[in-house]
């Protein structure tokens, strides 16, 4: 997979994508991630990328020219499965959407800043709009990092068997069961006996029951909605 990200603050994306599983996936050529500074495409002599909104409202809006030129250059080189705009008024991201996007070959993400991008870009070139939750971030960058991380960890070869993505919370509409490690008794805090029984069928059954109980008590809404 290849992921291109357009932003006016490339530095905000560097660190979250340069460690852990996402970095290892890049090292192993499971994914190529390219972060581009939108300013590079600005034809303005001061490299401006924003302007005042029509209608006399406060704030600044990202202009069409640099973003559209960037998108056109990138899509002349390859075709994108989706051109995703990260915005608080987009569809709320859920695991099902992440799973679907993990099957793409090329994704292009556009991070808005200030009051966002000119609506005409959303009307004519953006193919999907995603939010990561009902709260407002300063820009789409951290949301793009969240989306990228969620996608990349699903790619074949990104994570080892020891942390299989199939046992994650949400992957089967359930939260993950509790986990324990050594020592079995820490100052009187005991690991559940069943996990030490060696009875794999019983352990599997216990974990499923725990997942169901946990979901019922923490997130009953998950039983009603799809992901
Ligand atoms: Cl995608 N962008 C911004 N600016 N804020 C958000 C968001 C995105 N998702 C939740 N809050």
PDB file of C-alpha atoms in Angstrom, residues 14-146:
ATOM      1  CA  UNK A  14       6.570  12.743  11.406  1.00  0.00           C
ATOM      2  CA  UNK A  15       6.845  11.363  14.907  1.00  0.00           C
ATOM      3  CA  UNK A  16       3.624   9.306  15.115  1.00  0.00           C
ATOM      4  CA  UNK A  17       4.526   7.596  11.840  1.00  0.00           C
ATOM      5  CA  UNK A  18       8.226   7.076  12.633  1.00  0.00           C
ATOM      6  CA  UNK A  19       8.076   4.535  15.441  1.00  0.00           C
ATOM      7  CA  UNK A  20       6.646   1.216  16.450  1.00  0.00           C
ATOM      8  CA  UNK A  21       4.496  -0.841  14.098  1.00  0.00           C
ATOM      9  CA  UNK A  22       4.010   1.879  11.468  1.00  0.00           C
ATOM     10  CA  UNK A  23       7.768   2.449  11.139  1.00  0.00           C
ATOM     11  CA  UNK A  24       8.460  -1.287  11.041  1.00  0.00           C
ATOM     12  CA  UNK A  25       5.867  -1.686   8.284  1.00  0.00           C
ATOM     13  CA  UNK A  26       7.675   0.976   6.273  1.00  0.00           C
ATOM     14  CA  UNK A  27      11.069  -0.660   6.904  1.00  0.00           C
ATOM     15  CA  UNK A  28       9.618  -3.990   5.717  1.00  0.00           C
ATOM     16  CA  UNK A  29       8.088  -2.355   2.628  1.00  0.00           C
ATOM     17  CA  UNK A  30       4.573  -3.279   3.705  1.00  0.00           C
ATOM     18  CA  UNK A  31       3.593   0.380   3.256  1.00  0.00           C
ATOM     19  CA  UNK A  32       5.095   3.531   1.760  1.00  0.00           C
ATOM     20  CA  UNK A  33       4.032   6.746   3.492  1.00  0.00           C
ATOM     21  CA  UNK A  34       4.711  10.118   1.869  1.00  0.00           C
ATOM     22  CA  UNK A  35       3.976  13.327   3.778  1.00  0.00           C
ATOM     23  CA  UNK A  36       3.811  16.409   1.537  1.00  0.00           C
ATOM     24  CA  UNK A  37       3.870  20.082   2.508  1.00  0.00           C
ATOM     25  CA  UNK A  38       0.980  21.771   0.660  1.00  0.00           C
ATOM     26  CA  UNK A  39       3.004  25.007   0.546  1.00  0.00           C
ATOM     27  CA  UNK A  40       5.294  23.392  -2.003  1.00  0.00           C
ATOM     28  CA  UNK A  41       2.508  23.762  -4.587  1.00  0.00           C
ATOM     29  CA  UNK A  42       1.481  27.342  -3.723  1.00  0.00           C
ATOM     30  CA  UNK A  43       1.978  29.691  -6.655  1.00  0.00           C
ATOM     31  CA  UNK A  44       1.664  32.692  -4.335  1.00  0.00           C
ATOM     32  CA  UNK A  45       4.888  34.659  -3.924  1.00  0.00           C
ATOM     33  CA  UNK A  46       4.663  34.306  -0.142  1.00  0.00           C
ATOM     34  CA  UNK A  47       3.628  30.631  -0.419  1.00  0.00           C
ATOM     35  CA  UNK A  48       0.225  31.487   1.038  1.00  0.00           C
ATOM     36  CA  UNK A  49      -2.195  28.566   1.368  1.00  0.00           C
ATOM     37  CA  UNK A  50      -5.162  30.300   3.031  1.00  0.00           C
ATOM     38  CA  UNK A  51      -7.398  33.339   2.689  1.00  0.00           C
ATOM     39  CA  UNK A  52     -10.324  35.057   4.392  1.00  0.00           C
ATOM     40  CA  UNK A  53     -13.702  33.335   4.038  1.00  0.00           C
ATOM     41  CA  UNK A  54     -16.464  34.875   1.915  1.00  0.00           C
ATOM     42  CA  UNK A  55     -19.369  36.120   4.000  1.00  0.00           C
ATOM     43  CA  UNK A  56     -17.401  38.116   6.521  1.00  0.00           C
ATOM     44  CA  UNK A  57     -16.987  35.323   9.067  1.00  0.00           C
ATOM     45  CA  UNK A  58     -13.825  35.117  11.193  1.00  0.00           C
ATOM     46  CA  UNK A  59     -10.952  32.684  10.604  1.00  0.00           C
ATOM     47  CA  UNK A  60      -9.100  31.541   7.504  1.00  0.00           C
ATOM     48  CA  UNK A  61      -9.935  29.001   4.799  1.00  0.00           C
ATOM     49  CA  UNK A  62      -7.443  26.871   2.853  1.00  0.00           C
ATOM     50  CA  UNK A  63      -7.482  27.894  -0.804  1.00  0.00           C
ATOM     51  CA  UNK A  64      -8.171  25.600  -3.746  1.00  0.00           C
ATOM     52  CA  UNK A  65      -5.030  26.199  -5.824  1.00  0.00           C
ATOM     53  CA  UNK A  66      -2.205  24.535  -3.839  1.00  0.00           C
ATOM     54  CA  UNK A  67      -4.335  21.578  -2.714  1.00  0.00           C
ATOM     55  CA  UNK A  68      -5.817  20.931  -6.154  1.00  0.00           C
ATOM     56  CA  UNK A  69      -2.414  21.206  -7.859  1.00  0.00           C
ATOM     57  CA  UNK A  70      -0.935  18.781  -5.317  1.00  0.00           C
ATOM     58  CA  UNK A  71      -3.790  16.294  -5.813  1.00  0.00           C
ATOM     59  CA  UNK A  72      -3.588  16.587  -9.603  1.00  0.00           C
ATOM     60  CA  UNK A  73       0.155  15.994  -9.623  1.00  0.00           C
ATOM     61  CA  UNK A  74      -0.147  12.955  -7.350  1.00  0.00           C
ATOM     62  CA  UNK A  75      -3.076  11.422  -9.228  1.00  0.00           C
ATOM     63  CA  UNK A  76      -1.281  11.871 -12.549  1.00  0.00           C
ATOM     64  CA  UNK A  77       1.289   9.407 -11.168  1.00  0.00           C
ATOM     65  CA  UNK A  78      -1.096   6.739  -9.820  1.00  0.00           C
ATOM     66  CA  UNK A  79      -4.795   6.295  -9.238  1.00  0.00           C
ATOM     67  CA  UNK A  80      -6.115   6.628  -5.703  1.00  0.00           C
ATOM     68  CA  UNK A  81      -8.783   4.365  -4.250  1.00  0.00           C
ATOM     69  CA  UNK A  82      -9.956   7.263  -2.093  1.00  0.00           C
ATOM     70  CA  UNK A  83      -9.097  10.920  -1.573  1.00  0.00           C
ATOM     71  CA  UNK A  84      -9.936  11.340   2.097  1.00  0.00           C
ATOM     72  CA  UNK A  85     -10.542  14.673   3.813  1.00  0.00           C
ATOM     73  CA  UNK A  86     -10.097  14.529   7.592  1.00  0.00           C
ATOM     74  CA  UNK A  87     -12.748  16.762   9.128  1.00  0.00           C
ATOM     75  CA  UNK A  88     -14.814  16.824  12.343  1.00  0.00           C
ATOM     76  CA  UNK A  89     -18.015  16.857  10.235  1.00  0.00           C
ATOM     77  CA  UNK A  90     -17.051  13.683   8.370  1.00  0.00           C
ATOM     78  CA  UNK A  91     -18.304  10.136   8.965  1.00  0.00           C
ATOM     79  CA  UNK A  92     -17.147   8.899  12.382  1.00  0.00           C
ATOM     80  CA  UNK A  93     -14.345   6.387  11.890  1.00  0.00           C
ATOM     81  CA  UNK A  94     -15.124   2.817  12.966  1.00  0.00           C
ATOM     82  CA  UNK A  95     -13.183  -0.430  12.625  1.00  0.00           C
ATOM     83  CA  UNK A  96     -15.331  -1.597   9.683  1.00  0.00           C
ATOM     84  CA  UNK A  97     -14.266   1.420   7.606  1.00  0.00           C
ATOM     85  CA  UNK A  98     -10.633   0.865   8.632  1.00  0.00           C
ATOM     86  CA  UNK A  99     -10.856  -2.781   7.527  1.00  0.00           C
ATOM     87  CA  UNK A 100     -12.244  -1.697   4.147  1.00  0.00           C
ATOM     88  CA  UNK A 101      -9.549   0.947   3.620  1.00  0.00           C
ATOM     89  CA  UNK A 102      -6.821  -1.570   4.500  1.00  0.00           C
ATOM     90  CA  UNK A 103      -7.623  -3.311   1.182  1.00  0.00           C
ATOM     91  CA  UNK A 104      -6.752  -0.229  -0.902  1.00  0.00           C
ATOM     92  CA  UNK A 105      -3.611   0.144  -3.002  1.00  0.00           C
ATOM     93  CA  UNK A 106      -3.253   3.936  -2.852  1.00  0.00           C
ATOM     94  CA  UNK A 107      -4.808   6.363  -0.393  1.00  0.00           C
ATOM     95  CA  UNK A 108      -4.532  10.141  -0.416  1.00  0.00           C
ATOM     96  CA  UNK A 109      -5.345  12.013   2.790  1.00  0.00           C
ATOM     97  CA  UNK A 110      -5.916  15.765   2.960  1.00  0.00           C
ATOM     98  CA  UNK A 111      -5.483  17.467   6.333  1.00  0.00           C
ATOM     99  CA  UNK A 112      -7.411  20.669   6.866  1.00  0.00           C
ATOM    100  CA  UNK A 113      -6.225  23.487   9.079  1.00  0.00           C
ATOM    101  CA  UNK A 114      -7.734  26.804  10.158  1.00  0.00           C
ATOM    102  CA  UNK A 115     -11.474  26.694   9.340  1.00  0.00           C
ATOM    103  CA  UNK A 116     -10.907  23.954   6.787  1.00  0.00           C
ATOM    104  CA  UNK A 117     -10.616  23.697   3.012  1.00  0.00           C
ATOM    105  CA  UNK A 118     -12.736  25.510   0.398  1.00  0.00           C
ATOM    106  CA  UNK A 119     -16.067  23.635   0.036  1.00  0.00           C
ATOM    107  CA  UNK A 120     -15.556  23.297  -3.737  1.00  0.00           C
ATOM    108  CA  UNK A 121     -12.650  20.903  -3.148  1.00  0.00           C
ATOM    109  CA  UNK A 122     -14.989  18.791  -1.038  1.00  0.00           C
ATOM    110  CA  UNK A 123     -17.654  18.923  -3.745  1.00  0.00           C
ATOM    111  CA  UNK A 124     -15.394  18.078  -6.678  1.00  0.00           C
ATOM    112  CA  UNK A 125     -12.295  16.109  -5.651  1.00  0.00           C
ATOM    113  CA  UNK A 126     -12.686  14.637  -2.166  1.00  0.00           C
ATOM    114  CA  UNK A 127     -14.211  11.127  -2.290  1.00  0.00           C
ATOM    115  CA  UNK A 128     -14.539  10.393   1.447  1.00  0.00           C
ATOM    116  CA  UNK A 129     -14.751  12.526   4.580  1.00  0.00           C
ATOM    117  CA  UNK A 130     -13.775  11.062   7.953  1.00  0.00           C
ATOM    118  CA  UNK A 131     -13.782  12.269  11.553  1.00  0.00           C
ATOM    119  CA  UNK A 132     -12.117  10.412  14.425  1.00  0.00           C
ATOM    120  CA  UNK A 133     -14.703  11.438  17.010  1.00  0.00           C
ATOM    121  CA  UNK A 134     -16.983  14.128  18.360  1.00  0.00           C
ATOM    122  CA  UNK A 135     -14.439  16.691  19.543  1.00  0.00           C
ATOM    123  CA  UNK A 136     -12.430  19.310  17.662  1.00  0.00           C
ATOM    124  CA  UNK A 137      -8.711  19.062  16.923  1.00  0.00           C
ATOM    125  CA  UNK A 138      -6.561  21.955  15.712  1.00  0.00           C
ATOM    126  CA  UNK A 139      -6.146  20.246  12.354  1.00  0.00           C
ATOM    127  CA  UNK A 140      -6.601  16.969  10.523  1.00  0.00           C
ATOM    128  CA  UNK A 141      -2.988  15.836  11.053  1.00  0.00           C
ATOM    129  CA  UNK A 142      -3.464  13.866  14.262  1.00  0.00           C
ATOM    130  CA  UNK A 143      -6.600  12.334  12.761  1.00  0.00           C
ATOM    131  CA  UNK A 144      -4.609  11.322   9.647  1.00  0.00           C
ATOM    132  CA  UNK A 145      -1.982   9.760  11.922  1.00  0.00           C
ATOM    133  CA  UNK A 146      -4.719   7.834  13.776  1.00  0.00           C
TER     134      UNK A 146
END
